[in-house]
Amino acid sequence: MGDYALRHPERAAHEAFELINTRSRPTMDSLLADVSEATGKSIDIREMSMLGTWGAAALWMDLGDRHLILESAPTSSHHRAWVRAHEFGHIVYAHLGWADPPAHARTFAEAGQLLDAARQHSVDFRRPAEQAAEAFARYADLRIREAHGGGHDNDYTAALS
Ligand SMILES: [Zn+2]
């Protein structure tokens, strides 16, 4: 099971989302609450605009008592939602044991080391773990839009309010 999300990204995305989702009409807010509830930790999201210059849209750190997501300045609310859903994918897969976490820090000192690594090596989205997280974001995005009557062409921000 340790690499389930890597071997079957589409199926794992569907199953993981439905495992943690508690709403018939999920939103990004309810998804955040459900990820927090499932993992027993709050999710602290902070903007760190320099991340973008390092080639990372966002970075998740498990600080032990909470999840910390650092995100670069968003290009749009839809993009920001997608990026957050991608990080939620990493969190949920690590929690379920379906994929290893890409970054794991339990102290701010360790977090600093991760940031150094992020600065020196841009994220490779071809890696299976990244593809799996993208599959989760894609499924969550579709599921949330469909729940609010939206198709592919609808304004995603309507589902975020
Ligand atoms: Zn990622």
Short mmCIF file of C-alpha atoms and ligand atoms in Angstrom, two decimals:
data_model
loop_
_atom_site.label_atom_id
_atom_site.label_comp_id
_atom_site.label_asym_id
_atom_site.label_seq_id
_atom_site.Cartn_x
_atom_site.Cartn_y
_atom_site.Cartn_z
CA MET A 1 0.00 0.00 0.00
CA GLY A 2 2.98 2.28 0.46
CA ASP A 3 2.97 3.34 -3.15
CA TYR A 4 -0.71 2.81 -4.01
CA ALA A 5 -1.20 6.45 -5.00
CA LEU A 6 1.85 6.25 -7.25
CA ARG A 7 0.78 3.05 -8.98
CA HIS A 8 -2.89 4.01 -9.40
CA PRO A 9 -3.06 7.83 -9.25
CA GLU A 10 -6.57 8.27 -10.68
CA ARG A 11 -8.17 5.54 -8.57
CA ALA A 12 -6.30 6.64 -5.44
CA ALA A 13 -7.41 10.26 -5.95
CA HIS A 14 -11.05 9.20 -6.17
CA GLU A 15 -10.85 6.85 -3.19
CA ALA A 16 -8.84 9.20 -0.96
CA PHE A 17 -11.14 12.15 -1.61
CA GLU A 18 -14.27 10.13 -0.91
CA LEU A 19 -12.69 8.59 2.21
CA ILE A 20 -12.14 11.95 3.90
CA ASN A 21 -14.97 13.99 2.34
CA THR A 22 -17.95 14.51 4.68
CA ARG A 23 -20.11 16.71 2.43
CA SER A 24 -22.53 15.98 -0.36
CA ARG A 25 -21.53 19.36 -1.80
CA PRO A 26 -17.86 19.81 -0.90
CA THR A 27 -16.09 23.14 -1.14
CA MET A 28 -12.42 24.04 -0.74
CA ASP A 29 -13.23 25.13 2.82
CA SER A 30 -14.91 21.81 3.64
CA LEU A 31 -12.05 19.92 2.02
CA LEU A 32 -9.56 21.78 4.21
CA ALA A 33 -11.69 21.00 7.29
CA ASP A 34 -11.98 17.33 6.28
CA VAL A 35 -8.21 16.97 5.71
CA SER A 36 -7.62 18.58 9.10
CA GLU A 37 -10.18 16.30 10.77
CA ALA A 38 -8.86 13.14 9.08
CA THR A 39 -5.26 13.84 10.10
CA GLY A 40 -6.04 15.33 13.51
CA LYS A 41 -4.05 18.49 12.84
CA SER A 42 -4.93 22.04 11.92
CA ILE A 43 -3.77 23.42 8.59
CA ASP A 44 -1.89 26.70 8.69
CA ILE A 45 -1.53 28.31 5.24
CA ARG A 46 0.87 31.21 4.79
CA GLU A 47 2.01 33.09 1.74
CA MET A 48 5.69 33.06 0.91
CA SER A 49 6.03 34.81 -2.41
CA MET A 50 9.69 33.91 -2.93
CA LEU A 51 8.70 30.23 -3.30
CA GLY A 52 7.62 30.98 -6.86
CA THR A 53 11.08 32.17 -7.79
CA TRP A 54 12.41 28.84 -6.50
CA GLY A 55 10.12 26.91 -8.85
CA ALA A 56 7.66 25.73 -6.19
CA ALA A 57 3.99 26.76 -6.09
CA ALA A 58 3.67 25.55 -2.52
CA LEU A 59 5.38 23.48 0.12
CA TRP A 60 3.83 21.34 2.82
CA MET A 61 5.54 20.74 6.15
CA ASP A 62 4.31 18.50 8.94
CA LEU A 63 5.30 20.43 12.06
CA GLY A 64 3.93 17.75 14.36
CA ASP A 65 1.18 19.78 15.99
CA ARG A 66 -0.08 21.17 12.65
CA HIS A 67 0.36 21.16 8.91
CA LEU A 68 2.07 24.23 7.52
CA ILE A 69 1.50 25.03 3.87
CA LEU A 70 3.64 27.78 2.41
CA GLU A 71 2.34 29.04 -0.91
CA SER A 72 3.66 31.46 -3.47
CA ALA A 73 1.55 34.44 -4.50
CA PRO A 74 -1.46 33.05 -6.40
CA THR A 75 -2.11 33.87 -10.02
CA SER A 76 -5.86 33.37 -9.55
CA SER A 77 -8.20 31.96 -6.92
CA HIS A 78 -8.66 28.85 -9.08
CA HIS A 79 -4.91 28.35 -9.29
CA ARG A 80 -4.56 28.85 -5.55
CA ALA A 81 -7.34 26.30 -4.88
CA TRP A 82 -5.67 23.82 -7.22
CA VAL A 83 -2.29 24.27 -5.55
CA ARG A 84 -3.82 23.82 -2.11
CA ALA A 85 -5.66 20.68 -3.27
CA HIS A 86 -2.31 19.37 -4.58
CA GLU A 87 -0.77 19.83 -1.11
CA PHE A 88 -3.85 18.26 0.50
CA GLY A 89 -3.18 15.28 -1.78
CA HIS A 90 0.33 14.91 -0.37
CA ILE A 91 -1.04 15.20 3.19
CA VAL A 92 -3.84 12.67 2.69
CA TYR A 93 -1.63 10.14 0.90
CA ALA A 94 1.01 10.37 3.63
CA HIS A 95 -1.73 9.95 6.25
CA LEU A 96 -3.19 6.90 4.49
CA GLY A 97 0.26 5.47 3.81
CA TRP A 98 -0.39 5.52 0.07
CA ALA A 99 2.68 7.65 -0.75
CA ASP A 100 5.63 9.06 1.14
CA PRO A 101 5.49 12.74 2.03
CA PRO A 102 7.69 14.81 -0.33
CA ALA A 103 8.81 17.08 2.49
CA HIS A 104 8.70 16.34 6.16
CA ALA A 105 9.67 18.75 8.89
CA ARG A 106 8.78 18.60 12.55
CA THR A 107 10.63 21.68 13.73
CA PHE A 108 11.21 25.13 12.32
CA ALA A 109 14.92 24.25 12.05
CA GLU A 110 14.04 21.32 9.82
CA ALA A 111 11.61 23.53 7.93
CA GLY A 112 14.49 25.90 7.24
CA GLN A 113 16.51 23.05 5.79
CA LEU A 114 13.58 22.13 3.53
CA LEU A 115 13.34 25.69 2.33
CA ASP A 116 17.04 25.61 1.52
CA ALA A 117 16.48 22.44 -0.48
CA ALA A 118 13.52 24.04 -2.27
CA ARG A 119 15.65 27.06 -3.13
CA GLN A 120 18.39 24.91 -4.61
CA HIS A 121 16.25 22.36 -6.43
CA SER A 122 13.08 23.31 -8.22
CA VAL A 123 10.27 20.80 -7.86
CA ASP A 124 10.20 18.09 -10.51
CA PHE A 125 6.55 17.58 -11.41
CA ARG A 126 7.39 14.46 -13.40
CA ARG A 127 8.06 12.57 -10.20
CA PRO A 128 5.37 9.97 -9.43
CA ALA A 129 4.58 11.54 -6.04
CA GLU A 130 3.92 14.88 -7.76
CA GLN A 131 1.79 13.25 -10.45
CA ALA A 132 -0.24 11.53 -7.73
CA ALA A 133 -0.80 14.83 -5.91
CA GLU A 134 -1.85 16.41 -9.21
CA ALA A 135 -4.37 13.60 -9.73
CA PHE A 136 -5.83 14.38 -6.30
CA ALA A 137 -6.05 18.10 -7.17
CA ARG A 138 -7.71 17.26 -10.50
CA TYR A 139 -10.30 15.00 -8.86
CA ALA A 140 -10.99 17.47 -6.02
CA ASP A 141 -11.35 20.31 -8.52
CA LEU A 142 -13.81 18.32 -10.63
CA ARG A 143 -15.74 17.03 -7.61
CA ILE A 144 -16.13 20.50 -6.09
CA ARG A 145 -17.21 22.10 -9.36
CA GLU A 146 -19.67 19.34 -10.15
CA ALA A 147 -21.17 19.59 -6.65
CA HIS A 148 -22.00 23.22 -7.36
CA GLY A 149 -23.51 22.62 -10.76
CA GLY A 150 -20.46 23.74 -12.65
CA GLY A 151 -18.96 22.20 -15.72
CA HIS A 152 -15.42 22.57 -16.94
CA ASP A 153 -16.06 26.05 -18.26
CA ASN A 154 -17.71 27.54 -15.18
CA ASP A 155 -15.99 30.06 -12.95
CA TYR A 156 -14.40 27.97 -10.22
CA THR A 157 -14.43 30.84 -7.75
CA ALA A 158 -18.22 30.44 -7.37
CA ALA A 159 -17.59 27.15 -5.61
CA LEU A 160 -15.12 28.73 -3.23
CA SER A 161 -17.39 31.21 -1.53
ZN ZN B 1 3.83 18.41 -4.74
#
